[in-house]
Short mmCIF file of C-alpha atoms in Angstrom, two decimals:
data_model
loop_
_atom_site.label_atom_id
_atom_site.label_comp_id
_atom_site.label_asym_id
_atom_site.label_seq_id
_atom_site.Cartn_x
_atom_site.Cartn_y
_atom_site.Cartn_z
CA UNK D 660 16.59 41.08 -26.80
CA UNK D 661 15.19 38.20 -24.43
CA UNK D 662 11.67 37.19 -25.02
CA UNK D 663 9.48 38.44 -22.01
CA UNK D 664 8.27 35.02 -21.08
CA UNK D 665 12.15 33.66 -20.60
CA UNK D 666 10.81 30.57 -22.48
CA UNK D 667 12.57 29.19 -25.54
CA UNK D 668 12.27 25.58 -26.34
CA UNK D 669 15.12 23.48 -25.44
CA UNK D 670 15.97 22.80 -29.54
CA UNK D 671 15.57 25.92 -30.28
CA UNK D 672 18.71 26.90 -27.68
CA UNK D 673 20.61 24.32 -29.65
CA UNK D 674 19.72 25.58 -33.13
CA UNK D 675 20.26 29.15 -32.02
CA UNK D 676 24.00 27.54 -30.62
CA UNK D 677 24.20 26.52 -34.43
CA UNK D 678 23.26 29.64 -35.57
CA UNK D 679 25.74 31.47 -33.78
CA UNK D 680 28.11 28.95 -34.40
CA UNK D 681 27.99 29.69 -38.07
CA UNK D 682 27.59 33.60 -37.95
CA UNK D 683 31.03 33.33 -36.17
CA UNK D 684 32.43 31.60 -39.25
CA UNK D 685 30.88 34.03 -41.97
CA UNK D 686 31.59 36.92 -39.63
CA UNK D 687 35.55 35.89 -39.54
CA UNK D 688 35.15 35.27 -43.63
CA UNK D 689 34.71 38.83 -43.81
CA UNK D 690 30.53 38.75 -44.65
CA UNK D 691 28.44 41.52 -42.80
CA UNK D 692 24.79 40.81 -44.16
CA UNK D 693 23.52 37.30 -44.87
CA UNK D 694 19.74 36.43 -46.16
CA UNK D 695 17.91 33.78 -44.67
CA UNK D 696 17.87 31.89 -47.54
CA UNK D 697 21.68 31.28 -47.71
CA UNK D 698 22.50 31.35 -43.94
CA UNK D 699 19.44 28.57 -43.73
CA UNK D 700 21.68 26.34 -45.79
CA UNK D 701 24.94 26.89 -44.01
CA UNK D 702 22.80 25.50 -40.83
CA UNK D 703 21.40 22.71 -42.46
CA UNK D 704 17.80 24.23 -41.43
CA UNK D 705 14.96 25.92 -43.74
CA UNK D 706 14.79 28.96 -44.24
CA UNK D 707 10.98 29.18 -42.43
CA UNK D 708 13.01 27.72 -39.32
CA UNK D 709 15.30 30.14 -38.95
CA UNK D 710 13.04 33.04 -39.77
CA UNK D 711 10.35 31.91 -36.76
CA UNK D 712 13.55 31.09 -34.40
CA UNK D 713 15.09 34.95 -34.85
CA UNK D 714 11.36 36.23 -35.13
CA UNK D 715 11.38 34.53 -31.56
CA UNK D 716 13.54 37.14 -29.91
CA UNK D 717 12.95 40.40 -31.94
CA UNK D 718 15.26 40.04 -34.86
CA UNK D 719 13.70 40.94 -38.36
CA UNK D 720 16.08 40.47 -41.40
CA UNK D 721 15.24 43.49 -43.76
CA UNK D 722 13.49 42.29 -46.46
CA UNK D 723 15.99 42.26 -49.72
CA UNK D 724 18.88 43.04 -48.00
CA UNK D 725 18.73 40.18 -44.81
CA UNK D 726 19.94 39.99 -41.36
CA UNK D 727 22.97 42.06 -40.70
CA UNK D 728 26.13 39.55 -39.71
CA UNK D 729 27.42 41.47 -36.03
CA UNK D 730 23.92 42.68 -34.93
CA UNK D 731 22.74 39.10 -35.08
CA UNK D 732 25.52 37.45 -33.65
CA UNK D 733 25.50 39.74 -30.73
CA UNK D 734 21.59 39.01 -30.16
CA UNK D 735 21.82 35.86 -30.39
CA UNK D 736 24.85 35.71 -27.86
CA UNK D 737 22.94 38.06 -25.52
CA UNK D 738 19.68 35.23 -25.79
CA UNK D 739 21.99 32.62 -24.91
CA UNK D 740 23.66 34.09 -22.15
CA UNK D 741 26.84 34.35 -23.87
CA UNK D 742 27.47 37.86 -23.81
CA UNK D 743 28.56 38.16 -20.19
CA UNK D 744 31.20 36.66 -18.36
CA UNK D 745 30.83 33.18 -16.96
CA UNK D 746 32.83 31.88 -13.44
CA UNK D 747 33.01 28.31 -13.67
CA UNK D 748 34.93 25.96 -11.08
CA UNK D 749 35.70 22.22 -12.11
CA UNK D 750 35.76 19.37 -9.52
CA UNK D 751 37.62 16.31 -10.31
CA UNK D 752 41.13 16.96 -12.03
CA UNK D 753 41.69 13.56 -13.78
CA UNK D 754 42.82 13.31 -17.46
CA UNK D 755 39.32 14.94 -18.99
CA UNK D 756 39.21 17.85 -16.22
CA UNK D 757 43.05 18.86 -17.34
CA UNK D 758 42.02 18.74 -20.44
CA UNK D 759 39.47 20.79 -20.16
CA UNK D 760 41.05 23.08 -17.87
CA UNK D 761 43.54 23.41 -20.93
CA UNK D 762 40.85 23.82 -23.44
CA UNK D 763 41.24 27.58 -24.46
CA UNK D 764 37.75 27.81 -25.79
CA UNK D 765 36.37 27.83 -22.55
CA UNK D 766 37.55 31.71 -22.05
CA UNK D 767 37.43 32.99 -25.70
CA UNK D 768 33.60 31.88 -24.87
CA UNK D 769 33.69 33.79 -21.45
CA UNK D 770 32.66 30.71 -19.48
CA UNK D 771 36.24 31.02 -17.34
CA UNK D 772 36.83 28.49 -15.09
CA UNK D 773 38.44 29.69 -12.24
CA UNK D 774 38.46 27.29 -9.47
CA UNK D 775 39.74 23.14 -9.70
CA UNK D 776 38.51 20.85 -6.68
CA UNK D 777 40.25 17.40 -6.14
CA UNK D 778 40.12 15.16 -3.28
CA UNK D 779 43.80 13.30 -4.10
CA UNK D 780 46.16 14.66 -1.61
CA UNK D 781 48.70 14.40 -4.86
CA UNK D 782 47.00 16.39 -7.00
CA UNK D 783 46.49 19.47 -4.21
CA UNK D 784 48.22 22.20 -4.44
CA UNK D 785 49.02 21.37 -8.64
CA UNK D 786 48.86 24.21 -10.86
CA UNK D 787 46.64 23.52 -14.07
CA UNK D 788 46.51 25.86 -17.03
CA UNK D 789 47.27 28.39 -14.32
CA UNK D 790 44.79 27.53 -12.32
CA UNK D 791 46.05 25.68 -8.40
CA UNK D 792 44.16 22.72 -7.50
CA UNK D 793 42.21 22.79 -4.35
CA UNK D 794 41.48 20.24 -1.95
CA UNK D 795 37.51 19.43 -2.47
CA UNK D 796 36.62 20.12 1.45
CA UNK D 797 37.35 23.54 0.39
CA UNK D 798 34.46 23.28 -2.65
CA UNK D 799 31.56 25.42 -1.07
CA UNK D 800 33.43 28.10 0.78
CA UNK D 801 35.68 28.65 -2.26
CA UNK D 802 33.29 28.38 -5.03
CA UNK D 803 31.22 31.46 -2.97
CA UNK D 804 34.36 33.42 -2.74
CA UNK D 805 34.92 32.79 -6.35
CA UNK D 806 31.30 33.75 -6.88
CA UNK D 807 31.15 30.63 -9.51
CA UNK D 808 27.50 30.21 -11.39
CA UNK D 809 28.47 27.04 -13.08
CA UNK D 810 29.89 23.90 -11.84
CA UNK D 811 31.66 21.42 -14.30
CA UNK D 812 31.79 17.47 -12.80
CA UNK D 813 34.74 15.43 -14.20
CA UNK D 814 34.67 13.08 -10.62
CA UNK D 815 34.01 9.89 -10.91
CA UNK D 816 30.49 8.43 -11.03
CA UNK D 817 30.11 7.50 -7.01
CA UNK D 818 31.04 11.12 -6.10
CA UNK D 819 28.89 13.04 -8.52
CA UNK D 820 26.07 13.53 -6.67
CA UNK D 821 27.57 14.46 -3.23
CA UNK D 822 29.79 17.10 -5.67
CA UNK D 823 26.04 17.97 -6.94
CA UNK D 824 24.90 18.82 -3.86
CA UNK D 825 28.06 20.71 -2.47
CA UNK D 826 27.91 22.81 -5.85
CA UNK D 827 24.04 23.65 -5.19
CA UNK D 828 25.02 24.66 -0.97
CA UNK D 829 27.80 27.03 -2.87
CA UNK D 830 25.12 29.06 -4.96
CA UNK D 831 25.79 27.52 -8.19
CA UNK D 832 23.19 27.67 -10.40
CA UNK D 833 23.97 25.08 -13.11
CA UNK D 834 25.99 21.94 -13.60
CA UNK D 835 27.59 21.08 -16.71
CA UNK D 836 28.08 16.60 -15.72
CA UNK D 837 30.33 14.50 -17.77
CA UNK D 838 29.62 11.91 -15.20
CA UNK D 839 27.45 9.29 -17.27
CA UNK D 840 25.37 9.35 -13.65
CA UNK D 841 22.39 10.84 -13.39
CA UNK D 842 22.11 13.61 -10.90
CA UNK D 843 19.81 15.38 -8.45
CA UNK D 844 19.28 18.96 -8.16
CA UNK D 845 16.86 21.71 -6.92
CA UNK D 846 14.59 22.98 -9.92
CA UNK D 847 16.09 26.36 -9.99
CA UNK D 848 19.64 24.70 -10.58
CA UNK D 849 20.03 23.63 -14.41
CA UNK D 850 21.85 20.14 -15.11
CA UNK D 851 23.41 19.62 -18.73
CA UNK D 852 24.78 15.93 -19.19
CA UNK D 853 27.55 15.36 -21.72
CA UNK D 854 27.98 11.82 -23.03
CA UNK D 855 28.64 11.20 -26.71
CA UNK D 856 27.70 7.59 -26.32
CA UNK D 857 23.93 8.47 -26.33
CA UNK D 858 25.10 10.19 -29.60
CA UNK D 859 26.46 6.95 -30.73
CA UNK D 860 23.15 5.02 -29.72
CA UNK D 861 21.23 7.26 -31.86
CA UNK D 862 23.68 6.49 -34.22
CA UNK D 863 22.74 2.93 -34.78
CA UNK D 864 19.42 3.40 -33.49
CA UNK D 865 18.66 4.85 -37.09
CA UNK D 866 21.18 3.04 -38.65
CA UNK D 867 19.20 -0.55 -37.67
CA UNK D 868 15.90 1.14 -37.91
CA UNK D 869 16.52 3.08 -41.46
CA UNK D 870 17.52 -0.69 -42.65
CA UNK D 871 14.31 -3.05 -41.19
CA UNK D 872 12.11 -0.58 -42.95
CA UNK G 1144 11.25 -5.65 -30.20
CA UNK G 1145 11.96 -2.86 -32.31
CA UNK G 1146 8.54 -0.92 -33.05
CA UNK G 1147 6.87 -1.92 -36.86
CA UNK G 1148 7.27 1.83 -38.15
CA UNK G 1149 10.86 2.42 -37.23
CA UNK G 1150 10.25 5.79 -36.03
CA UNK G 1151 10.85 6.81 -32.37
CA UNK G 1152 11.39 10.27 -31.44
CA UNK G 1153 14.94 11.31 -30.66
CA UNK G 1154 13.59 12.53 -26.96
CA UNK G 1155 12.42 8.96 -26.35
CA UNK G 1156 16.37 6.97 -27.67
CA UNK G 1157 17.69 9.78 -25.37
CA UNK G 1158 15.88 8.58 -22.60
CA UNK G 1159 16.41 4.73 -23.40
CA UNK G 1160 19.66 5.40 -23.20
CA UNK G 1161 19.72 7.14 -19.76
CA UNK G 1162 17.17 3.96 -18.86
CA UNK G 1163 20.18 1.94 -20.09
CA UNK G 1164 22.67 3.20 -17.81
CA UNK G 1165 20.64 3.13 -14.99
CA UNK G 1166 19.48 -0.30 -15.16
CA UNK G 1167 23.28 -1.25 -15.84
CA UNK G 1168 23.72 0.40 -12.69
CA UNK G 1169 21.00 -1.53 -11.03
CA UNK G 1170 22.10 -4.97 -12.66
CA UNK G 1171 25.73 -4.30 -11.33
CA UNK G 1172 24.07 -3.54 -7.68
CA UNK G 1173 22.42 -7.29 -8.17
CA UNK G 1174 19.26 -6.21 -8.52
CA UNK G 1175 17.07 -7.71 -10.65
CA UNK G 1176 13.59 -6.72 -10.92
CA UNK G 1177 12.18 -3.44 -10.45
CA UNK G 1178 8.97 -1.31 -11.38
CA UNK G 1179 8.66 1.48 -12.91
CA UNK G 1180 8.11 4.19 -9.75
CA UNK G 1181 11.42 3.72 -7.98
CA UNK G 1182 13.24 3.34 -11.64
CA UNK G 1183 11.59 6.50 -12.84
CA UNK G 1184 13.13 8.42 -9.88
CA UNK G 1185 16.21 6.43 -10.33
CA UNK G 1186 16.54 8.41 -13.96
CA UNK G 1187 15.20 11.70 -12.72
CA UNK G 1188 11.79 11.36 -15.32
CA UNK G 1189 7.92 10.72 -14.24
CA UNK G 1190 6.71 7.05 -14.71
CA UNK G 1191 3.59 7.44 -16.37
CA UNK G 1192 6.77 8.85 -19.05
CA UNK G 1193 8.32 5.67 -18.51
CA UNK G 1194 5.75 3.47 -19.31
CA UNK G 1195 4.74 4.94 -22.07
CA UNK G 1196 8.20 4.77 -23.94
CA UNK G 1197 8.69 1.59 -22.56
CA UNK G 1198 5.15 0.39 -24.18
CA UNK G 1199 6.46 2.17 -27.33
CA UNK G 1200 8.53 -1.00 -28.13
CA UNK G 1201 6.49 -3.88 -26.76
CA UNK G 1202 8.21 -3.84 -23.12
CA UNK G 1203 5.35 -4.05 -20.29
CA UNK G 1204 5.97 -4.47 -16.92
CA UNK G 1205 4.04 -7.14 -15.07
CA UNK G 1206 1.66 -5.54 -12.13
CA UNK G 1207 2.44 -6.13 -8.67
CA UNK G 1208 6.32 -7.03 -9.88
CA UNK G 1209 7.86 -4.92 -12.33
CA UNK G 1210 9.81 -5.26 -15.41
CA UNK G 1211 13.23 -7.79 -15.09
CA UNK G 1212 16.08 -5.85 -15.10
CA UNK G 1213 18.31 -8.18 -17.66
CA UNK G 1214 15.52 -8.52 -20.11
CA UNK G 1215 14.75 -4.74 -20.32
CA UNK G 1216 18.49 -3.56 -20.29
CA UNK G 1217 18.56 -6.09 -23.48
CA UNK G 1218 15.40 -5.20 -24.88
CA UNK G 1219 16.56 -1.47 -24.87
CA UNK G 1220 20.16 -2.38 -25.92
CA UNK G 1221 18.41 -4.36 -29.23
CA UNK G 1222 16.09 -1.28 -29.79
CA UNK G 1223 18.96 1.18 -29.38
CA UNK G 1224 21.26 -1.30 -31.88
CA UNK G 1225 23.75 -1.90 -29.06
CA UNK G 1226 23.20 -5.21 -29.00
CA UNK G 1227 25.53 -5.80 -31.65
CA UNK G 1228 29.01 -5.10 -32.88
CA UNK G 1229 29.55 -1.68 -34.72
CA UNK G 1230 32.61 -1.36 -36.67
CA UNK G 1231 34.22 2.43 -36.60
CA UNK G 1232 36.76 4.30 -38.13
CA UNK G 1233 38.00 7.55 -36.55
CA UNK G 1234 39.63 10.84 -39.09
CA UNK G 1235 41.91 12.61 -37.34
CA UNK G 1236 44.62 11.79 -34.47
CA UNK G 1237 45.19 14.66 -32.53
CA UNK G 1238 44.76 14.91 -29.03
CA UNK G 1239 41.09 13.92 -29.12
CA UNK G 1240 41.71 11.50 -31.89
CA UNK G 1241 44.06 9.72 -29.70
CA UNK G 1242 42.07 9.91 -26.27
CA UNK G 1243 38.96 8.17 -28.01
CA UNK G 1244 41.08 5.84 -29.59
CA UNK G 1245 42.37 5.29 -26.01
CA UNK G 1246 38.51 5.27 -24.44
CA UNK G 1247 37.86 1.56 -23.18
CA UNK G 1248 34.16 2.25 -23.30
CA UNK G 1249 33.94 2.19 -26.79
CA UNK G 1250 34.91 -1.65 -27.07
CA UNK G 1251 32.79 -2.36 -23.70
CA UNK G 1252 29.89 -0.91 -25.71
CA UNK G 1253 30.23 -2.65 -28.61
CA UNK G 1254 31.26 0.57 -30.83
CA UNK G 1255 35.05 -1.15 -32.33
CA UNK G 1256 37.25 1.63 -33.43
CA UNK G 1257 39.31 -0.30 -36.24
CA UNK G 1258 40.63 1.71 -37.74
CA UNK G 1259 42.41 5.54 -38.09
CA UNK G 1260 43.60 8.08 -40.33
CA UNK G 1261 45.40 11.24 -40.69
CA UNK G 1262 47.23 13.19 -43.40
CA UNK G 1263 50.37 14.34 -41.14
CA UNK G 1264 53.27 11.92 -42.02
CA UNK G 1265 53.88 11.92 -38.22
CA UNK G 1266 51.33 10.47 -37.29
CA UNK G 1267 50.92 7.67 -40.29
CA UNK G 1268 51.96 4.37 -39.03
CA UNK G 1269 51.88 5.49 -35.41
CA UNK G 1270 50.53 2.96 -33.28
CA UNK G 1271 47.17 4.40 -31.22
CA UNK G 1272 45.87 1.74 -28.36
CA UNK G 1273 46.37 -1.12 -30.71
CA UNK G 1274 45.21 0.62 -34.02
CA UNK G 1275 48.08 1.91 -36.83
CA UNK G 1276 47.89 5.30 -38.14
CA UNK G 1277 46.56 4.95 -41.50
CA UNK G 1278 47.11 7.76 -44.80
CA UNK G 1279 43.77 9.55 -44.86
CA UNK G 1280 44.21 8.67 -48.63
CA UNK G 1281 43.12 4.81 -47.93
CA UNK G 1282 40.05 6.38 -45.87
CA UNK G 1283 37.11 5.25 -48.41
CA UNK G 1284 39.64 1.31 -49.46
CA UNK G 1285 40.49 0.70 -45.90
CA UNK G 1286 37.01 1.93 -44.44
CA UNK G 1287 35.42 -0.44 -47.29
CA UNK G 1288 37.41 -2.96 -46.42
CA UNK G 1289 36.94 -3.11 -42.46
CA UNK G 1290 33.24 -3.01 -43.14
CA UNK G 1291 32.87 -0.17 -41.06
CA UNK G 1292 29.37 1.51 -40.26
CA UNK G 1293 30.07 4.62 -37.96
CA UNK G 1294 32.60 7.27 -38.78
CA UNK G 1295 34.04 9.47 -36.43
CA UNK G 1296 35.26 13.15 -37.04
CA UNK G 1297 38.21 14.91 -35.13
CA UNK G 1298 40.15 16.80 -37.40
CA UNK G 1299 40.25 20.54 -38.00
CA UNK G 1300 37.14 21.92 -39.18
CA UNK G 1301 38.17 23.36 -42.56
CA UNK G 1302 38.36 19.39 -43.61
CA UNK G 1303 35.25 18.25 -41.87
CA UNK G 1304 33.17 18.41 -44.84
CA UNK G 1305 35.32 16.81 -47.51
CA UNK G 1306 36.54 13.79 -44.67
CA UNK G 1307 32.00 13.75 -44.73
CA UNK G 1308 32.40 12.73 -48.50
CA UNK G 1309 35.18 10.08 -48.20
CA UNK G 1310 32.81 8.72 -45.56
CA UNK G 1311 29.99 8.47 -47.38
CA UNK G 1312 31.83 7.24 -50.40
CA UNK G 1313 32.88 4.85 -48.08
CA UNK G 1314 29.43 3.14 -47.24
CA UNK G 1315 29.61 4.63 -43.64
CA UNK G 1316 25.84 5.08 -42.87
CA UNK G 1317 26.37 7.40 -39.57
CA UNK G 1318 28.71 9.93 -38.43
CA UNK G 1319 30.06 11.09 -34.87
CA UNK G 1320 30.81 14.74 -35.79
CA UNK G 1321 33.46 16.38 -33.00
CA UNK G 1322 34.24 19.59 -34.92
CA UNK G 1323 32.62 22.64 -34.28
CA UNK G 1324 31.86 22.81 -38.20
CA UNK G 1325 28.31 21.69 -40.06
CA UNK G 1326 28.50 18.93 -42.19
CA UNK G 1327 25.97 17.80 -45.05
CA UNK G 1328 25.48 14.44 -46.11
CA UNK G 1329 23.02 12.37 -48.08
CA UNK G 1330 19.76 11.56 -46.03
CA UNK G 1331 20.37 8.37 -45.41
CA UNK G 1332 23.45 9.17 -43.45
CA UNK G 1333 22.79 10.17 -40.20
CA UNK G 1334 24.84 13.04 -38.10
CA UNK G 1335 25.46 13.20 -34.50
CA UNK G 1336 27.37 16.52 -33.22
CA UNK G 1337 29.03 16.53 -30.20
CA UNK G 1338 29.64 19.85 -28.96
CA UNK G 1339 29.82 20.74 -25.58
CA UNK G 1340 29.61 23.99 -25.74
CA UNK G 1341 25.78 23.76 -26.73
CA UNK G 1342 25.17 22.31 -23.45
CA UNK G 1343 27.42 25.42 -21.58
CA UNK G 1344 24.79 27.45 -23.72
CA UNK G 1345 21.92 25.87 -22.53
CA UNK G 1346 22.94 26.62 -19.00
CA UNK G 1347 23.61 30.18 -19.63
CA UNK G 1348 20.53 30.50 -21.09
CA UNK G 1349 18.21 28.92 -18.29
CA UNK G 1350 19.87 30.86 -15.64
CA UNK G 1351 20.04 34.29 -17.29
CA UNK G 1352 16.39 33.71 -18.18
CA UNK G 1353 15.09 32.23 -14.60
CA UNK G 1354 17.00 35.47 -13.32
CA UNK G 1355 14.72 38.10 -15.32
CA UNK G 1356 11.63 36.16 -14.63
#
């Protein structure tokens, strides 16, 4: 059940991605009920966390017996959005957008990505992971017919905000950018950046600051 | 400067490092000074926000001119610990394995991948972008003895947690975690998941939830 507001905090999307995460494992171990107790630990949360997150959107574990494996899962994926299917179309088919296109968790998650924009006259007309490369002038009038929500960016940094832009004319309403260049959108259309460097940099961050204490 | 107290919250070294890559940006454009209005709209934040992190580690910019570009991108750089040469070893050589290994950025940051293991007797003694295929058996002698710092994890999940251990054992002090699996580790050695899927989440979740506003 969604919260009535439609506000969560942003890290409590990503522990509730953990969450679900690990329910998936347990669930495919065979468990059906959990406790919060135990289920804390496999998240590397407390337990007081993960009571207040699932108290959040109207899940109760019953007391002494705990939260019942399926039912949560499928809350949880319903919270995040990840009950429903997902069209996604991918602009920029160099070596990370075939890879992706490849990457078969994509539909066992339903985000499908159903549409590949390139602007290299080579690549046109290529078939990825089934699905045919199309030439990027083609990006707003295809991603409508496709009736695509989410837009992936895999272009390289000069292009990614004109792609932006074409992606926000075509209806999308959120843009999933490996581009490590920041990008400029309406407020009603979501932008995710994916770079594992800023990972990296909090990485040492704490490794440097952990050792000058 | 890094701050006295060591302690910066993780929202503020994810925006250095967006103010990072911006200012690289900027630099490489051959600009060289610039205050903190048009930089804040640069990296899509406010600039009161920008000052104020800024501040946080002793950076001000001067009134009338702004802040110099080279000495804040090394300012943040020290702060961040990218200012310095980070020895890495990477568990795992599969098709990820092999296109990090293969990622030129990681050298151009200062983040040296020296070394990398795996179990299959493939793979051992395979030759990756100038780095041999090592027995995951050497991980914690061979880590030891390349002085590495930063681990990085991209094998199958069911061996995330025990290729944690040899880490640890190993003296690493931070790991890059790629597999969809929790890992636990001693609190002094810090975790960084990379999971994109979190970030498709997030998406789902702010457009399903701006729709039923």
């Amino acid at each position: 059940m969604l919260p009535r507001t439609g506000h969560i905090p942003r890290a409590t999307i990503q522990r509730l991605a953990v969450y679900l995460e690990v329910l998936e494992k347990l669930h495919d171990e065979g468990l059906t009920v959990i406790s919060s107790e135990p289920l804390a630990k496999a998240c590397g949360v407390n337990a007081s966390q993960i009571r207040k997150d699932l108290t959040y959107f109207g899940e109760f574990g019953v007391r002494g017996v705990g939260y019942n494996i399926a039912n949560l899962m499928r809350s949880i994926a319903e919270a995040l959005g990840a009950d429903r299917p997902w069209n996604c179309v991918l602009v920029g088919v160099g070596k990370l957008g075939k890879a992706l296109l490849n990457h078969k968790d994509f539909s066992l998650r339903s985000y499908h990505i159903i549409g590949a924009f390139d602007s290299d006259p080579e690549k046109i007309g290529e078939e990825v992971a089934g699905v045919t490369v199309q030439n990027v002038h083609c990006l707003k009038e295809c991603s409508e017919a496709l009736n695509a929500r989410i837009g992936i960016i895999t272009t390289p940094p000069a292009w990614a905000q004109q792609v932006a832009e074409q992606l926000v004319e075509a209806g999308i309403k959120g843009i999933l950018n490996f581009v490590p260049s920041r990008i400029f959108t309406p407020d009603d259309v979501y932008v995710e950046y994916v770079d594992f460097f800023h990972n990296l940099y909090a990485l040492s961050f704490n490794i440097t600051s952990s050792q000058s204490r």
